[in-house]
Amino acid sequence: MVRSSTSRDRLHDLATNVIREELGLRATIGRVQLQLVPFSLIGRDITLDDPVYGRFATAEELSIQPSFRALLRGGIDIDTIQIRRADLRLVIRNGQVRNMPRAEGPPPSGGPPTLPFDAFHVFDSTLTVDAEPHASGQLRHVELHVTGIDDGIAVEAVSRDGWVRHRGGRDTLSLIDARAEIAEHEIRLPHLELETPHLHVAVDEAVLPMPFEDHGYTGRVALRYDLAQLERLPLPEDVTLPPIRGQVAVQAHLFTREDVQHAEGSVELRDAFIEQFGLGETLHVEFLADRNRVALRDGSYVTVPRDGGRINLAGGVELDPERGFPVELRADVEDVSFARLMLDLGVTENGIVEWFLAGSLVASGTLEPLML
């Protein structure tokens, strides 16, 4: 604890200067203390402002640990930053964070991304994201760790409470758990998980090339979505979806083979129903896709509700818009109840004859326009 007013003023000037020089932010600090173990400057009642975009953070406590090298030279820099009980604000414009801390002077040319410090830790804080006019959101009880690694930057973040507002409305965020590594030519995602009351997304062991290409993506993706939420999508005025209920679940493995991007996995509709048209209670599709074709693999099927039978599916869609997306589909029918099928399609509830269908159906044509 420093008692001399002159010493306190000196510490205050040291802290504000090093924050400006190392982070490019203007700091207002209420009180500054010197802590010996570990050696650090501790500021309380902090505000940090970006010179262009304004308020970046307010915090009850900010701790700066200088590097040993700077101390040997008789100076001070930022090696590690810790912020507790802060309100952080990020401004996103044109897909870029505009008010992130950055060192003064021109950015380095070429090479992997770097930090103006070794580590940045945030505890028990609130993060507000301003990406207007497209979206905005807030995460509460945030724990965030940003560290420098050999080939870039590592980020770990977790929050179990928040919200996001977008053109379709507002959603509650019940979980964000992310581990990412940002290198010069790729983004690695060891784990990313997002959960709302209607959506769950998990990504594991993924790699995204930088800049984004048409191939080079790897990893595992799982998604679960409540189909009733489709009515909230910002669709064109002339597009109206019928009421839909049920859930869709997607499992996919992304990989590249001979410079061609592939995805294989499954899509499953559970307890699904489309008003006016009818749809099987369960639709399960095993697929293999590349940039030219989506193929339905063995194990794809749809069931008719009320134990009305099963239809096995095979075929595929050519991803060729100039040819109207040619499609070929084969359906192998297994003891499908004609009466239950008519009931599901809304034709009649009073089938007086029970027929069971079996055999194969083949359809071919295009999706645009729909001509089968």
PDB file of C-alpha atoms in Angstrom, residues 53 89-100 128-137:
ATOM      1  CA  TYR A  53     -15.977   4.528 -30.379  1.00  0.00           C
ATOM      2  CA  ARG A  89     -18.759  -3.114 -24.590  1.00  0.00           C
ATOM      3  CA  LEU A  90     -17.743  -4.325 -28.045  1.00  0.00           C
ATOM      4  CA  VAL A  91     -18.634  -2.392 -31.202  1.00  0.00           C
ATOM      5  CA  ILE A  92     -18.855  -4.509 -34.376  1.00  0.00           C
ATOM      6  CA  ARG A  93     -19.069  -2.861 -37.776  1.00  0.00           C
ATOM      7  CA  ASN A  94     -18.693  -4.597 -41.155  1.00  0.00           C
ATOM      8  CA  GLY A  95     -17.832  -7.858 -39.405  1.00  0.00           C
ATOM      9  CA  GLN A  96     -14.922  -6.392 -37.407  1.00  0.00           C
ATOM     10  CA  VAL A  97     -14.543  -5.474 -33.734  1.00  0.00           C
ATOM     11  CA  ARG A  98     -13.674  -1.777 -33.830  1.00  0.00           C
ATOM     12  CA  ASN A  99     -12.863  -0.929 -30.217  1.00  0.00           C
ATOM     13  CA  MET A 100     -10.637  -3.809 -29.106  1.00  0.00           C
ATOM     14  CA  THR A 128     -22.541  -6.053 -24.297  1.00  0.00           C
ATOM     15  CA  VAL A 129     -22.170  -6.405 -28.080  1.00  0.00           C
ATOM     16  CA  ASP A 130     -23.307  -3.618 -30.419  1.00  0.00           C
ATOM     17  CA  ALA A 131     -23.573  -4.937 -33.978  1.00  0.00           C
ATOM     18  CA  GLU A 132     -26.373  -2.608 -35.075  1.00  0.00           C
ATOM     19  CA  PRO A 133     -28.296  -2.423 -37.300  1.00  0.00           C
ATOM     20  CA  HIS A 134     -28.088  -6.213 -37.606  1.00  0.00           C
ATOM     21  CA  ALA A 135     -28.044  -7.419 -34.002  1.00  0.00           C
ATOM     22  CA  SER A 136     -27.142  -6.674 -30.414  1.00  0.00           C
ATOM     23  CA  GLY A 137     -26.765  -8.769 -27.297  1.00  0.00           C
TER      24      GLY A 137
END
